[in-house]
mmCIF file of C-alpha atoms in Angstrom:
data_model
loop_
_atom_site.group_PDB
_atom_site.id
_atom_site.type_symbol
_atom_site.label_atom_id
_atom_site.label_comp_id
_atom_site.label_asym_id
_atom_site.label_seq_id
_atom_site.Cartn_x
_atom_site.Cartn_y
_atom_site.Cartn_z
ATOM 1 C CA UNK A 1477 -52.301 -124.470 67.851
ATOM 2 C CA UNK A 1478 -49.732 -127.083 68.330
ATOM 3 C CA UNK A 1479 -47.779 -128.672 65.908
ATOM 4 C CA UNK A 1480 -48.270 -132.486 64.684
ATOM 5 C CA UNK A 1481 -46.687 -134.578 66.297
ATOM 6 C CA UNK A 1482 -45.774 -137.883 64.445
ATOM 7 C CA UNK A 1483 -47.389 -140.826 66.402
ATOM 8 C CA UNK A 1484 -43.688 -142.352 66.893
ATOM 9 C CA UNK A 1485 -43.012 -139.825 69.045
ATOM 10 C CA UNK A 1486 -45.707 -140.084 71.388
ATOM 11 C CA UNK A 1487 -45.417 -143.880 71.764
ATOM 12 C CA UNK A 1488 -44.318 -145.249 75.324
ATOM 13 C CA UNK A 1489 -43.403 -148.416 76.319
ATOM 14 C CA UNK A 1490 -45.833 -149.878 79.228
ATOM 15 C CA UNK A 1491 -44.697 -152.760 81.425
ATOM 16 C CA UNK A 1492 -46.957 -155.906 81.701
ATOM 17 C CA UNK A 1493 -47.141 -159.307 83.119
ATOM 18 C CA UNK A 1494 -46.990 -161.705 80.600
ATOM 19 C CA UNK A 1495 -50.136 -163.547 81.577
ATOM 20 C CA UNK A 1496 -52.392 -160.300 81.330
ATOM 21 C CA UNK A 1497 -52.372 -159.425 78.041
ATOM 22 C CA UNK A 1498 -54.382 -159.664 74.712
ATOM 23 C CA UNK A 1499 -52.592 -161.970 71.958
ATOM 24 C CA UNK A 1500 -53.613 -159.369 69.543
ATOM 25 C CA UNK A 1501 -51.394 -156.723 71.370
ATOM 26 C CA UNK A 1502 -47.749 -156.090 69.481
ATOM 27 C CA UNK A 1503 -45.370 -156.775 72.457
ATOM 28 C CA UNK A 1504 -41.481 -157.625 73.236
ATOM 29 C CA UNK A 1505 -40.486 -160.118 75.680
ATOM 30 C CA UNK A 1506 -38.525 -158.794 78.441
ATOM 31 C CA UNK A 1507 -38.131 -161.594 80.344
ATOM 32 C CA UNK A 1508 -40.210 -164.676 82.161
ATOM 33 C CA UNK A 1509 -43.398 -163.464 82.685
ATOM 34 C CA UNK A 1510 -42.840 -159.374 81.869
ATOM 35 C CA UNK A 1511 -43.578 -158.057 78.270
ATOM 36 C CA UNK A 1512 -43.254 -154.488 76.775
ATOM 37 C CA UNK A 1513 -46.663 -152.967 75.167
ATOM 38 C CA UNK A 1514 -46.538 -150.152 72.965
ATOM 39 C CA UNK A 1515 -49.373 -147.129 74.179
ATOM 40 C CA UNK A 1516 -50.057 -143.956 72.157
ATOM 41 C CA UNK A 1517 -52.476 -141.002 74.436
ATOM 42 C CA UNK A 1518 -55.466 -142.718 74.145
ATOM 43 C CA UNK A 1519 -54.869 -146.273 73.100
ATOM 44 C CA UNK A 1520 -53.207 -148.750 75.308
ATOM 45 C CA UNK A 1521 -51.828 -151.623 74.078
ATOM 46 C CA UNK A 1522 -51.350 -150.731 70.210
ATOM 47 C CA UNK A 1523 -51.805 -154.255 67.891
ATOM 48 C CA UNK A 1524 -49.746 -155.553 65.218
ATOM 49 C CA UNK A 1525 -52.129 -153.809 62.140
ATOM 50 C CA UNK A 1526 -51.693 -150.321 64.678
ATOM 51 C CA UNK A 1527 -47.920 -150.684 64.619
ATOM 52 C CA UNK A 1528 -47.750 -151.420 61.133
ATOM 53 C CA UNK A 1529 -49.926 -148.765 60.264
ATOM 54 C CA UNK A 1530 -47.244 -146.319 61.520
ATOM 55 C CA UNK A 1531 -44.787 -147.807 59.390
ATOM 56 C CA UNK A 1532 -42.974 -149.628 62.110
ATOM 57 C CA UNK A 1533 -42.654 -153.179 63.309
ATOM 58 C CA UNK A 1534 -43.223 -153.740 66.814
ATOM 59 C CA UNK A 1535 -39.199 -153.504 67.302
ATOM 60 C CA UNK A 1536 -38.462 -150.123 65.747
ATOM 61 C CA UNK A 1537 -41.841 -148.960 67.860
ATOM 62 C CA UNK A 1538 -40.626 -150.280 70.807
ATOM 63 C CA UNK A 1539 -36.656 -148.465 70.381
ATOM 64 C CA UNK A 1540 -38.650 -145.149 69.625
ATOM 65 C CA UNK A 1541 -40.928 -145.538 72.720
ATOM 66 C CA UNK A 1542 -37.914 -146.027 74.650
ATOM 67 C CA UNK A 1543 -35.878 -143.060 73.548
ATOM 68 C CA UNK A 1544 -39.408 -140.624 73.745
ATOM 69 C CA UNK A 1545 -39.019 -142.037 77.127
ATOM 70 C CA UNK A 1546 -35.915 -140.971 78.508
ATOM 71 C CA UNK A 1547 -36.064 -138.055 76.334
ATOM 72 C CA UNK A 1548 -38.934 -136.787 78.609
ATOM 73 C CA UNK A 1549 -37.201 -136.773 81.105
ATOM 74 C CA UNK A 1550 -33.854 -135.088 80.104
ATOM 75 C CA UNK A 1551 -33.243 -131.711 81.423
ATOM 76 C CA UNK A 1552 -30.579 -128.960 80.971
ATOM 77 C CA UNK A 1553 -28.428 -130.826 83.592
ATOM 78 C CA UNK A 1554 -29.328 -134.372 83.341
ATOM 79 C CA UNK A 1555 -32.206 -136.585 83.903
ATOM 80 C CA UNK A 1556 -35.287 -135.803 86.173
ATOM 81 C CA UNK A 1557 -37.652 -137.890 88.391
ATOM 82 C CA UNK A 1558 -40.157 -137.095 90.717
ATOM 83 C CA UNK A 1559 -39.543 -139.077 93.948
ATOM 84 C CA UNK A 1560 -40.715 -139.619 97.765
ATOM 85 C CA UNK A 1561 -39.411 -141.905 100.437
ATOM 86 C CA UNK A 1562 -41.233 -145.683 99.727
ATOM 87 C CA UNK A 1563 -42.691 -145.499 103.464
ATOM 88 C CA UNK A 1564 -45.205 -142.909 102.634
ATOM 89 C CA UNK A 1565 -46.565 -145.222 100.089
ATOM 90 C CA UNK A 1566 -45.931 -148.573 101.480
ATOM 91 C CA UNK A 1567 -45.928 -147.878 105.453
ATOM 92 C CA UNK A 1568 -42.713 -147.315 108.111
ATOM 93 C CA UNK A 1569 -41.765 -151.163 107.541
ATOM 94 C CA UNK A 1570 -40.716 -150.404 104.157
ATOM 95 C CA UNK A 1571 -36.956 -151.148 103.237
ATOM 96 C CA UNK A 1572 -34.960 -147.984 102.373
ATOM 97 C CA UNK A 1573 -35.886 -146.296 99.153
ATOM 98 C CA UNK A 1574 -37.917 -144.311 96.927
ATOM 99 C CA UNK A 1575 -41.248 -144.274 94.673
ATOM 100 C CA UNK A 1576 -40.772 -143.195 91.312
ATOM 101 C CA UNK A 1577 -43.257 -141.082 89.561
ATOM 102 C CA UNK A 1578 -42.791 -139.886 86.056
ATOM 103 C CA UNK A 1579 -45.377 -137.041 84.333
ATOM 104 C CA UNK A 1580 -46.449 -138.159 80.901
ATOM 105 C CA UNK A 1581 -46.633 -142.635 81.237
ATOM 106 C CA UNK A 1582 -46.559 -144.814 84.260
ATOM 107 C CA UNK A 1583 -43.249 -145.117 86.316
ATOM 108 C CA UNK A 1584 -42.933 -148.961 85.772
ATOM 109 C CA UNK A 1585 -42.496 -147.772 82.055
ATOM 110 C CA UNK A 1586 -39.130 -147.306 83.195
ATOM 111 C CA UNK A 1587 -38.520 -151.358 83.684
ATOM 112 C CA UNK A 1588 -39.816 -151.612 79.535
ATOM 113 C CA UNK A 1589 -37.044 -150.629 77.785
ATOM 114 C CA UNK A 1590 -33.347 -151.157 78.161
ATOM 115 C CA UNK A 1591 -32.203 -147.658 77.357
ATOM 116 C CA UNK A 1592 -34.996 -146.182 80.150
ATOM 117 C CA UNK A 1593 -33.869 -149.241 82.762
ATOM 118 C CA UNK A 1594 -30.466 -148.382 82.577
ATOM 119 C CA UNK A 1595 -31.197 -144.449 82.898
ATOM 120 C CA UNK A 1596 -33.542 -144.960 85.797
ATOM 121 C CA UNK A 1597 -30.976 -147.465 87.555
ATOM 122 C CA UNK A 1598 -27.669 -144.938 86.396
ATOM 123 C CA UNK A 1599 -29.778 -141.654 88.073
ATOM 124 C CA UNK A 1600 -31.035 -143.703 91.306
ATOM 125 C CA UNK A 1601 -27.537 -145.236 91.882
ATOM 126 C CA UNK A 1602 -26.105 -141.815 92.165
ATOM 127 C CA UNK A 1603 -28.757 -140.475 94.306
ATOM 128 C CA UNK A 1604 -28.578 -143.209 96.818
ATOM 129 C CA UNK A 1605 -25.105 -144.320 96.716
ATOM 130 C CA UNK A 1606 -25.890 -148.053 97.248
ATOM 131 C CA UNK A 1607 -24.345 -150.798 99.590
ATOM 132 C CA UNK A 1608 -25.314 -153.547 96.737
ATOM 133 C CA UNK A 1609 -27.330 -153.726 93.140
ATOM 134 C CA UNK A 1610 -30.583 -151.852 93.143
ATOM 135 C CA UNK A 1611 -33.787 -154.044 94.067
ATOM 136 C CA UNK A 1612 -37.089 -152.636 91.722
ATOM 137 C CA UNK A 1613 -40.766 -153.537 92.915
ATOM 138 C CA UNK A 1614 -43.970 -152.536 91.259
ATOM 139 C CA UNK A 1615 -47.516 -153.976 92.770
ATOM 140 C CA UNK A 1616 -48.976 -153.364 89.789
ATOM 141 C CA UNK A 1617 -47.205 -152.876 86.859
ATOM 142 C CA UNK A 1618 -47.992 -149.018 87.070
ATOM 143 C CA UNK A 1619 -46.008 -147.659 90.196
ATOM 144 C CA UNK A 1620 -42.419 -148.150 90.783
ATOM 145 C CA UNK A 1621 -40.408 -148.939 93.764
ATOM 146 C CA UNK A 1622 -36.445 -148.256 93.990
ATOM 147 C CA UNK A 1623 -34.893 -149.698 97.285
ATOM 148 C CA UNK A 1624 -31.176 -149.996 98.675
ATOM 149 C CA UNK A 1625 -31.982 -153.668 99.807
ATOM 150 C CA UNK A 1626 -31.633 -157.139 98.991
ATOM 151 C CA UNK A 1627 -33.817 -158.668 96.640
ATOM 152 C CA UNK A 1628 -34.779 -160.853 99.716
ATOM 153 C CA UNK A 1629 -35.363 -158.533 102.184
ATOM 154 C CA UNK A 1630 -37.880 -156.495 99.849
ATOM 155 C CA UNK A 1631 -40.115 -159.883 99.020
ATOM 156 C CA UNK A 1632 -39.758 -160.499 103.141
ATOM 157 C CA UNK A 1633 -41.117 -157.155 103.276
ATOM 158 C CA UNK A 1634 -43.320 -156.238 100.781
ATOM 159 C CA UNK A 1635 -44.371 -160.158 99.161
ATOM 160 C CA UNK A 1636 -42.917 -161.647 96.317
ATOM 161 C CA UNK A 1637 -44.823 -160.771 93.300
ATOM 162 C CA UNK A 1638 -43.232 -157.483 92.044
ATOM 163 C CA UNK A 1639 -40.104 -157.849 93.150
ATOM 164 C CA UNK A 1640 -37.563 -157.012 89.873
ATOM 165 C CA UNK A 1641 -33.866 -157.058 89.441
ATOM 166 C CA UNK A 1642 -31.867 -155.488 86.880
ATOM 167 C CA UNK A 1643 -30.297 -157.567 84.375
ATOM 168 C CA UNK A 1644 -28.438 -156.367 81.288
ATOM 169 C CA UNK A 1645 -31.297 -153.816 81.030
ATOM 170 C CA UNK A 1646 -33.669 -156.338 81.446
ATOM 171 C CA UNK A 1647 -36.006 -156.736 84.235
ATOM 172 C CA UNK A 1648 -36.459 -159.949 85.913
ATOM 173 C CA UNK A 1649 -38.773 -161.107 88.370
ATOM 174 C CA UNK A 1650 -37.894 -162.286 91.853
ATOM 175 C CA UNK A 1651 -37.994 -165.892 92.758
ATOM 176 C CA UNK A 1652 -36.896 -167.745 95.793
ATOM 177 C CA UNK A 1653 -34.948 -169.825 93.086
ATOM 178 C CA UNK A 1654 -33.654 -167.064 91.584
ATOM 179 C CA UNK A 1655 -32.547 -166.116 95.227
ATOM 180 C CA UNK A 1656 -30.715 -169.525 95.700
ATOM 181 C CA UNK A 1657 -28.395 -168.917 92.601
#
């Protein structure tokens, strides 16, 4: 029999567009248009009463789904994600990178938190030794894109909706006025 877990520790951040969630949901703002929702095994997109229930507000859930996050994916030696090249996924056109997978919550959970961001960007900046900053893209909100390209090249490539930069931690969505700046 295993041990009970408390449900703060088996809370994980979700990424979501901003525009395709319930108003009832607890969320953070990430950025134009992306939000943070707060899942337990079972229950997607915990409300305010749920959050409160656990003796948290939607802030302290959010820091504790972050850290379960990156905690799952510690190891003896570091940090561990599952990855293939992004062509098998997205075809041969596809600019130079991987796709993320991650046992246990959706990749783009990654892009929710700060603290999981900037692990997922510290261990795929090692791997690929980049010419430039990192360029993120998720279809879906679910899988999870890392390339070695321009933001510009990926939306030439794979369309413009998706298409995330890292900022601070923070994910923000590509523009082509974001690309002007």
């Amino acid at each position: 029999m295993q041990p009970d877990i408390p449900p703060y520790r088996r809370l994980r951040p979700r990424l979501a567009r901003r525009d395709a969630i319930s108003e009832s949901a607890a969320s953070i703002s990430l950025s134009p248009g992306l939000v943070s929702l707060l899942d337990l095994p079972g229950k997607r997109g915990l409300s305010h009463q749920e959050v409160g229930s656990m003796g948290m507000t939607p802030q302290s859930a959010w820091n504790a789904a972050g850290a379960g996050l990156v905690a799952s994916a510690r190891t003896r030696t570091g940090v561990e994600f599952y990855a293939r090249p992004a062509y098998v996924a997205l075809g041969p056109d596809a600019p130079r990178g991987y796709e993320v997978r991650r046992k246990g919550a959706s990749a783009a959970a990654w892009l929710a938190h700060p603290r999981a961001f900037s692990t997922l960007r510290t261990h795929f900046t090692a791997v690929m030794e980049p010419a430039g900053e990192l360029v993120y893209f998720t279809r879906d909100c679910r899988e999870l894109f890392v390339f070695d390209a321009a933001e510009e090249e990926v939306a030439a490539a794979l369309g413009d909706t998706g298409v995330v930069r890292y900022s601070l931690g923070f994910p923000l969505l590509f523009t082509r006025d974001s690309a002007m700046v």
